[in-house]
Short mmCIF file of C-alpha atoms and ligand atoms in Angstrom, two decimals:
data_model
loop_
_atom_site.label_atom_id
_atom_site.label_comp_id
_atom_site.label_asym_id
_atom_site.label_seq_id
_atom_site.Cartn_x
_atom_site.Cartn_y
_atom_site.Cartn_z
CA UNK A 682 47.68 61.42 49.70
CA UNK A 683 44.25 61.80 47.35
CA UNK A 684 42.28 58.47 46.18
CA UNK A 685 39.55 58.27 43.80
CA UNK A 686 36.33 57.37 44.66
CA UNK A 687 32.90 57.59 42.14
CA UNK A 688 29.85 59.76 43.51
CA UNK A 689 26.12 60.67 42.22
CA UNK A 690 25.96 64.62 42.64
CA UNK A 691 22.42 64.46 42.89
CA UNK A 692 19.33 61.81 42.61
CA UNK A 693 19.16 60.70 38.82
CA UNK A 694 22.99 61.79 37.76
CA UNK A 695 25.96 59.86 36.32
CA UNK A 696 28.65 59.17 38.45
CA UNK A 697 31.68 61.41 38.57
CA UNK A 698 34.99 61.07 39.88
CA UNK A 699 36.53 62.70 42.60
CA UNK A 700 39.28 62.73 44.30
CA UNK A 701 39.56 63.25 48.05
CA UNK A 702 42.13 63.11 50.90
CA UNK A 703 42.53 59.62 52.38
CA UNK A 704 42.41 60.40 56.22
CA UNK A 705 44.25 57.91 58.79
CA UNK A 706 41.60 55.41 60.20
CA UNK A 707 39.77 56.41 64.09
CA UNK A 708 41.24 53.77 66.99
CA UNK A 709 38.09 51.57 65.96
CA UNK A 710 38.37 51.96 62.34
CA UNK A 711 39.85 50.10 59.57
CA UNK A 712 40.63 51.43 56.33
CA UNK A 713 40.73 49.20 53.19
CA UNK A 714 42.01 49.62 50.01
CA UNK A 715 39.34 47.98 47.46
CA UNK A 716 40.53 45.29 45.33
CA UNK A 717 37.36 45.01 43.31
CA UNK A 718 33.44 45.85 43.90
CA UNK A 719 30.60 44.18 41.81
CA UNK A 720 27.60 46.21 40.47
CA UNK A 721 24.23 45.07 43.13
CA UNK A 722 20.46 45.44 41.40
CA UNK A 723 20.39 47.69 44.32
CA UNK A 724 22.78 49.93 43.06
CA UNK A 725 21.11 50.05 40.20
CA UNK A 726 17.96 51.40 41.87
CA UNK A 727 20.10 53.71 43.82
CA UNK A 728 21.61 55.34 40.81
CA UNK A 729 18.55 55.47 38.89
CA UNK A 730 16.80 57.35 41.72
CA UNK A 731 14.09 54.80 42.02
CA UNK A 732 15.89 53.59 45.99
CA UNK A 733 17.69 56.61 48.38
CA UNK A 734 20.93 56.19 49.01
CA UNK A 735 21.62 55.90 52.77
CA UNK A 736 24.63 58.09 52.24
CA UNK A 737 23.51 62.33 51.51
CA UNK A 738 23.72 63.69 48.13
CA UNK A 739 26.72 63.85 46.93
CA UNK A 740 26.71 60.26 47.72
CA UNK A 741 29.08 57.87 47.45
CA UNK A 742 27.73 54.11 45.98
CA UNK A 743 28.34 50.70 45.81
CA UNK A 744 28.07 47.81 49.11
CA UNK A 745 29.26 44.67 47.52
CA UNK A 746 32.98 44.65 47.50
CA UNK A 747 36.80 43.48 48.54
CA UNK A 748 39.85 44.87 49.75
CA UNK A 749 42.67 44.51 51.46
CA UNK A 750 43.54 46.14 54.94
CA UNK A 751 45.39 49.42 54.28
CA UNK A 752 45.80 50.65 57.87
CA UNK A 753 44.19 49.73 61.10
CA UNK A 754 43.10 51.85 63.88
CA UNK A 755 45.42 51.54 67.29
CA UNK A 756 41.93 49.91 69.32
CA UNK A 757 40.93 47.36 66.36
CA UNK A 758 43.53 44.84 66.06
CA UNK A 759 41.29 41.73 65.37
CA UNK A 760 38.72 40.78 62.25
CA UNK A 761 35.12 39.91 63.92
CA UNK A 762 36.25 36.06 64.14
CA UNK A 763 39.17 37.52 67.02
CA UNK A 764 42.09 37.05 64.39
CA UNK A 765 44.37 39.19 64.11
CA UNK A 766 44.67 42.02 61.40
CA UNK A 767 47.48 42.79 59.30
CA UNK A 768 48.19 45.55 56.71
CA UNK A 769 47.76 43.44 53.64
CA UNK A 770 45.68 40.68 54.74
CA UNK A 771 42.52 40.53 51.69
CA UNK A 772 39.17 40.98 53.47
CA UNK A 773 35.39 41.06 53.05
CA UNK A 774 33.07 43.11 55.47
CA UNK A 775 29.70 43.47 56.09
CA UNK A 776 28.24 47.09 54.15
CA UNK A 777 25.42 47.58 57.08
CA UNK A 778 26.23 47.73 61.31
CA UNK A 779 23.25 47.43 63.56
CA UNK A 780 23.11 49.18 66.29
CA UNK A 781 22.93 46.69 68.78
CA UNK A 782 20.37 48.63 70.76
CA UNK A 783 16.40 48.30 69.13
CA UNK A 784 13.98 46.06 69.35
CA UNK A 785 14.85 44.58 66.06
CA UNK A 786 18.53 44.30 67.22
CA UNK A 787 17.28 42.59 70.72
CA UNK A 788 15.52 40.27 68.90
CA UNK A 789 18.07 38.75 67.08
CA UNK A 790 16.61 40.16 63.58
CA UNK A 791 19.35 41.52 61.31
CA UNK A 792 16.69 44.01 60.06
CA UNK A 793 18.02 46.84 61.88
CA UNK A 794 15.82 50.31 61.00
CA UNK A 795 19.49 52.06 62.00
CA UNK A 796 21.99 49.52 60.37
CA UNK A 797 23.08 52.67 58.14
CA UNK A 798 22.97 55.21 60.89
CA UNK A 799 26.51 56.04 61.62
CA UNK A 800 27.46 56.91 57.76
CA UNK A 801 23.40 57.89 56.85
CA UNK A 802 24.31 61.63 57.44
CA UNK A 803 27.26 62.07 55.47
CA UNK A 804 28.10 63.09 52.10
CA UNK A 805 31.27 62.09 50.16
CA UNK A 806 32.36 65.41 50.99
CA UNK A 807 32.52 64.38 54.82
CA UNK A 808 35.78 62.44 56.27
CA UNK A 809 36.59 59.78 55.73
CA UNK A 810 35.05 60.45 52.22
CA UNK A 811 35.09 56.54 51.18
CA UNK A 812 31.94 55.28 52.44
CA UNK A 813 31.00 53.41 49.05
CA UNK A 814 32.63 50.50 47.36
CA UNK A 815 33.48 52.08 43.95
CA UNK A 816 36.52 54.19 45.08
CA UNK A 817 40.35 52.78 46.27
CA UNK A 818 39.50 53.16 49.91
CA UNK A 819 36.55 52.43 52.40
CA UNK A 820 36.45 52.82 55.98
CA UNK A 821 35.15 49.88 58.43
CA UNK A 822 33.50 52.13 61.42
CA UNK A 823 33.75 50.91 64.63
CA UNK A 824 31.89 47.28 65.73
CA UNK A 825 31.41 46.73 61.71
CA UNK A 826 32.27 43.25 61.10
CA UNK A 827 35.10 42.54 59.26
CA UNK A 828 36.95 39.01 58.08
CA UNK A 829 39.96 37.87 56.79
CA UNK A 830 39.59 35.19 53.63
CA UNK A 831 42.35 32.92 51.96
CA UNK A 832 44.33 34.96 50.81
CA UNK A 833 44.73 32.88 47.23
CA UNK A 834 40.68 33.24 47.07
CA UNK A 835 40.12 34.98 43.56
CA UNK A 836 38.89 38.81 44.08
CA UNK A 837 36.70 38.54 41.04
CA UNK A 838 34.99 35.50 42.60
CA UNK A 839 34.81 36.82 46.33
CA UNK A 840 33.84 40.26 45.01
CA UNK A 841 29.47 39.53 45.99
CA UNK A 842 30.81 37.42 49.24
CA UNK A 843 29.58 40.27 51.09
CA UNK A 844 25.95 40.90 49.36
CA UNK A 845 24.70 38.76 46.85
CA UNK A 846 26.36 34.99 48.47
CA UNK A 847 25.34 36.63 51.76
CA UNK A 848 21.97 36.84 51.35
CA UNK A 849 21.36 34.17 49.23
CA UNK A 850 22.74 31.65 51.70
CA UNK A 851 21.03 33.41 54.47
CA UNK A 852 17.66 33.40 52.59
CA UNK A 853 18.33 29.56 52.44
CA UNK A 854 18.85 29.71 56.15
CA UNK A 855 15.33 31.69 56.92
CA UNK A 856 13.76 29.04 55.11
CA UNK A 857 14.59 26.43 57.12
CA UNK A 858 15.96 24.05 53.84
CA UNK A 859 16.51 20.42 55.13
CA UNK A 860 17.74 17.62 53.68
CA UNK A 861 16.08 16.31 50.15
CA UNK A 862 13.93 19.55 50.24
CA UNK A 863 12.39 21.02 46.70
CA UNK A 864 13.59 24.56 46.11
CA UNK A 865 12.29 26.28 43.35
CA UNK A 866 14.17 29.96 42.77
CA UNK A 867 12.31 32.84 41.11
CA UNK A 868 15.12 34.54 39.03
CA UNK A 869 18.83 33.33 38.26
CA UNK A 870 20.58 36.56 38.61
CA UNK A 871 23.55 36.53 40.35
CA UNK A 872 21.63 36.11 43.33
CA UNK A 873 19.63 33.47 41.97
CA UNK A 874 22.41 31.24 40.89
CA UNK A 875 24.28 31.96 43.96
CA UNK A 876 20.79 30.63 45.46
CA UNK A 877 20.84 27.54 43.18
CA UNK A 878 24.62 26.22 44.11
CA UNK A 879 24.14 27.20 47.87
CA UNK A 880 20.38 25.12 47.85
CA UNK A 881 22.27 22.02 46.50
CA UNK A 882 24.88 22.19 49.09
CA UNK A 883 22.43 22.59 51.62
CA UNK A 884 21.15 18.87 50.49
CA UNK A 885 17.87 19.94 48.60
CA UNK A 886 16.82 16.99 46.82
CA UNK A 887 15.36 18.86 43.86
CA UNK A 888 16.46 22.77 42.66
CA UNK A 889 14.34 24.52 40.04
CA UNK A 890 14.69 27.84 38.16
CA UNK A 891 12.25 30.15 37.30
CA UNK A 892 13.60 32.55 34.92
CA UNK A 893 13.02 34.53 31.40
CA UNK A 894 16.50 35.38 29.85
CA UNK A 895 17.86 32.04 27.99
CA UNK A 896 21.65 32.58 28.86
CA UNK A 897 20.93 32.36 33.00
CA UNK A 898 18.45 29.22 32.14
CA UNK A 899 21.72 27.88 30.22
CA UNK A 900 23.82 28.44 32.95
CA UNK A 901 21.83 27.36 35.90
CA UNK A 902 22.61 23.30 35.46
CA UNK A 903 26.30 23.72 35.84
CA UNK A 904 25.52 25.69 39.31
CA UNK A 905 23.26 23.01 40.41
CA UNK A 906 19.99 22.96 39.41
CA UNK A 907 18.02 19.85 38.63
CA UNK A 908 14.75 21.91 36.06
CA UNK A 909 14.77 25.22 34.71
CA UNK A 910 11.18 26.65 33.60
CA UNK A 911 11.50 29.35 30.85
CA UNK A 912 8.86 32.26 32.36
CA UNK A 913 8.79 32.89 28.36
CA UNK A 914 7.23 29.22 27.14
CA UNK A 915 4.10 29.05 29.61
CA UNK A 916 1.44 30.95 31.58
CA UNK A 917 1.45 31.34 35.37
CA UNK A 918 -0.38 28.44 35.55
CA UNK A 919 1.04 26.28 33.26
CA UNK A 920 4.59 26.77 35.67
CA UNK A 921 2.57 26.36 38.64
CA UNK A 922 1.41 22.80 36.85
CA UNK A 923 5.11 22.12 36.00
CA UNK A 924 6.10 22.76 39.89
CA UNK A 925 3.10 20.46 40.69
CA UNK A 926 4.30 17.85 38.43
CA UNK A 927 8.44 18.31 39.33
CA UNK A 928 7.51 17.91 43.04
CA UNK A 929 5.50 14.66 42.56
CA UNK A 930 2.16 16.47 42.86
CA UNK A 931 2.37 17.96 45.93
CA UNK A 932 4.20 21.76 45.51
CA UNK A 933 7.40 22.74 46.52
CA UNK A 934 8.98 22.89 50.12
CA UNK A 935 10.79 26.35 49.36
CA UNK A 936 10.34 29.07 46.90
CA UNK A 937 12.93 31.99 47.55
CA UNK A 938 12.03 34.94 45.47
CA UNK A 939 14.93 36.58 43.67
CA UNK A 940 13.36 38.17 41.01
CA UNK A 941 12.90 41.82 42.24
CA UNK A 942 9.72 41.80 40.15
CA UNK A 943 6.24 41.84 42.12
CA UNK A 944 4.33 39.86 40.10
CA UNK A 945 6.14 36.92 40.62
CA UNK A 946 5.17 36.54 44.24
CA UNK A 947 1.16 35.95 43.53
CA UNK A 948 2.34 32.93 41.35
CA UNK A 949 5.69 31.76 43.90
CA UNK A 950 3.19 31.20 46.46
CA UNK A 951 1.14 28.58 44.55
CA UNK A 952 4.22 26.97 43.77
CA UNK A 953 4.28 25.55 47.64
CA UNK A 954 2.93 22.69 49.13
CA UNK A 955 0.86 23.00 51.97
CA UNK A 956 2.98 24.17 54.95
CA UNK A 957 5.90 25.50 52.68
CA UNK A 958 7.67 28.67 53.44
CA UNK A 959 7.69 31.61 50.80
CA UNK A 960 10.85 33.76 51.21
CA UNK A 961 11.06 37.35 49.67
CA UNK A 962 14.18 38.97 48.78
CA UNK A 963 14.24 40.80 45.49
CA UNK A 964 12.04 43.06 45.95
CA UNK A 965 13.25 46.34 47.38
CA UNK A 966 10.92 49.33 45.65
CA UNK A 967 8.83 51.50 48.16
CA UNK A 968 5.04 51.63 46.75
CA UNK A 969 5.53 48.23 44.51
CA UNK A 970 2.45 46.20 45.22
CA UNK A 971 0.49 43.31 44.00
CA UNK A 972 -2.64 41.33 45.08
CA UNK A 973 -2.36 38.14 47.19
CA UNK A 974 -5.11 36.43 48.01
CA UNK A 975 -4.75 35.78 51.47
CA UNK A 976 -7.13 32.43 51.44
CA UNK A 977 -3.93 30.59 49.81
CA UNK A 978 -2.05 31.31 52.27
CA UNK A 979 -4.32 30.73 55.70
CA UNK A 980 -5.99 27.19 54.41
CA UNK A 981 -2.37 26.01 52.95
CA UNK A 982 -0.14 27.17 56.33
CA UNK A 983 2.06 28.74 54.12
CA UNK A 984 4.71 30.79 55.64
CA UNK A 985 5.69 33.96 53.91
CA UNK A 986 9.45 35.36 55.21
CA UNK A 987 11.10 38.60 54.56
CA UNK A 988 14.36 39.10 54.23
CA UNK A 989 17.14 42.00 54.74
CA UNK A 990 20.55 41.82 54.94
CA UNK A 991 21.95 39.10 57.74
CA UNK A 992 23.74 38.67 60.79
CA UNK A 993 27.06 38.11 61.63
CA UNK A 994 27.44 34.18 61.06
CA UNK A 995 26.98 34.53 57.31
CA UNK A 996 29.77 36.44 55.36
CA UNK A 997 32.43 34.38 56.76
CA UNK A 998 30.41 31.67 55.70
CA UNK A 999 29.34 32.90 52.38
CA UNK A 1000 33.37 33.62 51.90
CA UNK A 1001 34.33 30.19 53.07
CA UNK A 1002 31.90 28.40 50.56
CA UNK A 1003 33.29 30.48 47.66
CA UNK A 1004 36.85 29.05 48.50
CA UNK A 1005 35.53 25.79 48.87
CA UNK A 1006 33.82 25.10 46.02
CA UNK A 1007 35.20 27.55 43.97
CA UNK A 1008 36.07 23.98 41.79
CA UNK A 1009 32.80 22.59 41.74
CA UNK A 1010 30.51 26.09 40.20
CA UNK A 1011 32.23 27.86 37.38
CA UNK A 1012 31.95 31.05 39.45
CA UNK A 1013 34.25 33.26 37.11
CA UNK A 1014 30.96 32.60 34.17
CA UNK A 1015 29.18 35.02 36.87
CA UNK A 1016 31.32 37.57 36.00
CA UNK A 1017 29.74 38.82 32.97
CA UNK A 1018 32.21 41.95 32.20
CA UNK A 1019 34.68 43.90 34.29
CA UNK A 1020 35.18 47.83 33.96
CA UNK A 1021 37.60 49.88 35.60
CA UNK A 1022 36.86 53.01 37.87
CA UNK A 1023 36.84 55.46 35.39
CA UNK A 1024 34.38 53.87 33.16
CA UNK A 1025 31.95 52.75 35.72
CA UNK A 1026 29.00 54.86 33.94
CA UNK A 1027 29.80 52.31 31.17
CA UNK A 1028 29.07 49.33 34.00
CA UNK A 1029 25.84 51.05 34.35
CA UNK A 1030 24.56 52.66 31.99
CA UNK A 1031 22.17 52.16 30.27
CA UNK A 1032 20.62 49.55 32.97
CA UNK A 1033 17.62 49.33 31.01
CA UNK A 1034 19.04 48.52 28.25
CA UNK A 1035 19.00 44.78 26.53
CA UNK A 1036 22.66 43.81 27.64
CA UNK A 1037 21.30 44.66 31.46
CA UNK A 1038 18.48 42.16 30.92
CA UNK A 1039 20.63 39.58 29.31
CA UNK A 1040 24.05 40.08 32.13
CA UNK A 1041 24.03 36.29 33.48
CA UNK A 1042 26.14 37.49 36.73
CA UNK A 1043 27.86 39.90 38.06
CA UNK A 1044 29.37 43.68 36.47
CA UNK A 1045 32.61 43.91 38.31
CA UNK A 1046 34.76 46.60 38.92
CA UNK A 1047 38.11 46.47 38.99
CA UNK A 1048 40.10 48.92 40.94
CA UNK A 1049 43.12 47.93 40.11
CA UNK A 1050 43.09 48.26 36.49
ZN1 ZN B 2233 23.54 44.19 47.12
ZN1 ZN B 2234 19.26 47.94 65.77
#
């Protein structure tokens, strides 16, 4: 038996198609067949060559995704929550394992310099060849975490469980958001809205947007948030005024920056009160800088946070959220346009172009079309 799965032949190339054997999973494997993956900012990167892969050239792609389990290895009967695993049951898994064994790892951090270790070396060449969510198989290596969801949870809508609700709700989490806290979010991507919905669950008293493209400002009241700023009407410092003026004068609690554009932090940090905590997550280039003047953040006892990935409390979380509240967000608006397997170059290409800038969620692929 052959399945398809999409690979880059080498940095800066479309995908292809290619079609390899699908091998029977080790004793602590799982294989999955994918139901449908969604298209991550940092597959983007990837493809463009501006990020490595963690996989070798030819690589396969793709992290944020949902299956169902297609055959389970004889020593891994049970998801990561100890319930038992069934051929059939619809899944999400973590796309990262840490090792379990650095400092980073002993410390409780989920930034784990090996968390790609165990697949870094292989090509899509290599069994089990489906190491990438845009293909009809993946393989769950051993002591990667793995949970079952309702199975009547939507696969377009749990499709980013695993990345973008993930770390947006863990984000949340880093910054310590309390009851009645201001939030402001610096770009309403997916992960920005995700941010938005998950911050007004968490009981922030006031969410704000930060954000340039008119449909996500649009969008961003129905998931939750109380202001929008348009980045296009103002200057740095007339939102920094606005932020002032939202928060009753003082700054906000949180900022969580989602924007994946540097210059945004310089300005997200004056949007604090004293003692409020900065969190970074969009911004993932090697070599991007920007100048921060460290004054504002010593005399103000600002806390600036970095975040990567998360540990293993979150995606069955992030998953149970989605099927909670999957009433009170319109999450299927995220889902800007779905593409099957064969015309994912179409779901990426060209990401510069104006429809990228203007996607208000999610590009999903569908792998069962
Ligand atoms: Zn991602
Ligand atoms: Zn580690």
């Amino acid at each position: 038996m052959n399945g398809r799965i999409a690979y880059v032949a080498a940095k800066g190339e479309p995908f292809r198609i290619g079609e390899f054997p699908v091998v029977d999973p080790k004793a602590h494997q799982v294989r999955v067949r994918i139901l449908a993956a969604g298209v991550c900012g940092s597959d983007v990167h990837q493809v463009k060559g501006a990020v490595p892969f963690p996989n070798r050239y030819p690589s396969a792609a793709g992290h944020e995704m949902i299956g169902e389990v297609d055959a389970i290895g004889s020593a891994r009967p049970l998801d990561s929550l100890g319930r038992e695993l069934h051929v059939g049951d619809k899944v999400v898994f973590a796309y990262f394992r840490p090792c379990g064994e650095c400092p980073a790892c002993a410390a409780g951090s989920p930034a784990c310099p090996n968390r790609y270790a165990a697949r870094g070396g292989l090509s899509v060449e290599d069994a089990p060849h489906f190491l990438g969510a845009f293909g009809d198989y993946y393989f769950i290596l051993a002591e990667q975490w793995i949970y079952k969801v309702p199975e009547d949870l939507p696969v377009d809508i749990a499709a980013p469980a695993n990345c973008a609700v993930s770390q947006a709700l863990y984000a949340l989490d880093r910054a310590g958001v309390k009851l009645g806290d201001s939030v402001v979010i610096q770009g309403l991507g997916g992960l920005g809205i995700y941010a938005t919905a998950i911050a007004r669950d968490m009981g922030a008293g006031r969410v704000i947007g930060v954000e340039a493209v008119k449909e996500r400002l649009e969008i961003a009241s129905r998931f939750g948030a109380d202001d929008v700023i348009d980045v296009k009407a103002g200057t740095p410092e007339q939102r920094i005024a606005e932020v002032q003026r939202m928060t009753g004068g003082w700054g906000a609690d949180v900022v969580i920056e989602m924007a994946g554009v540097p210059g945004v932090v310089p300005e997200g940090i004056q949007y604090l009160r004293p003692g409020g905590r900065y969190v970074m997550v969009g911004n993932i280039i090697a070599g991007a800088s920007v100048e921060v003047v460290p004054e504002t953040i010593v005399r103000r006892a600002r806390e600036l946070i970095g975040v990567v990935t998360y540990p293993k409390w979150v995606l069955p979380r992030a998953a149970g959220w989605l099927s909670r509240r999957r009433d009170a967000y319109p999450f299927g608006e995220l889902v800007s346009e779905t593409y099957s397997l064969e015309r994912i170059n179409d779901a990426f290409a060209p990401p510069d172009a104006a429809n990228a800038k203007t996607r208000i969620g999610r590009v999903v692929i569908d792998m069962t079309r």
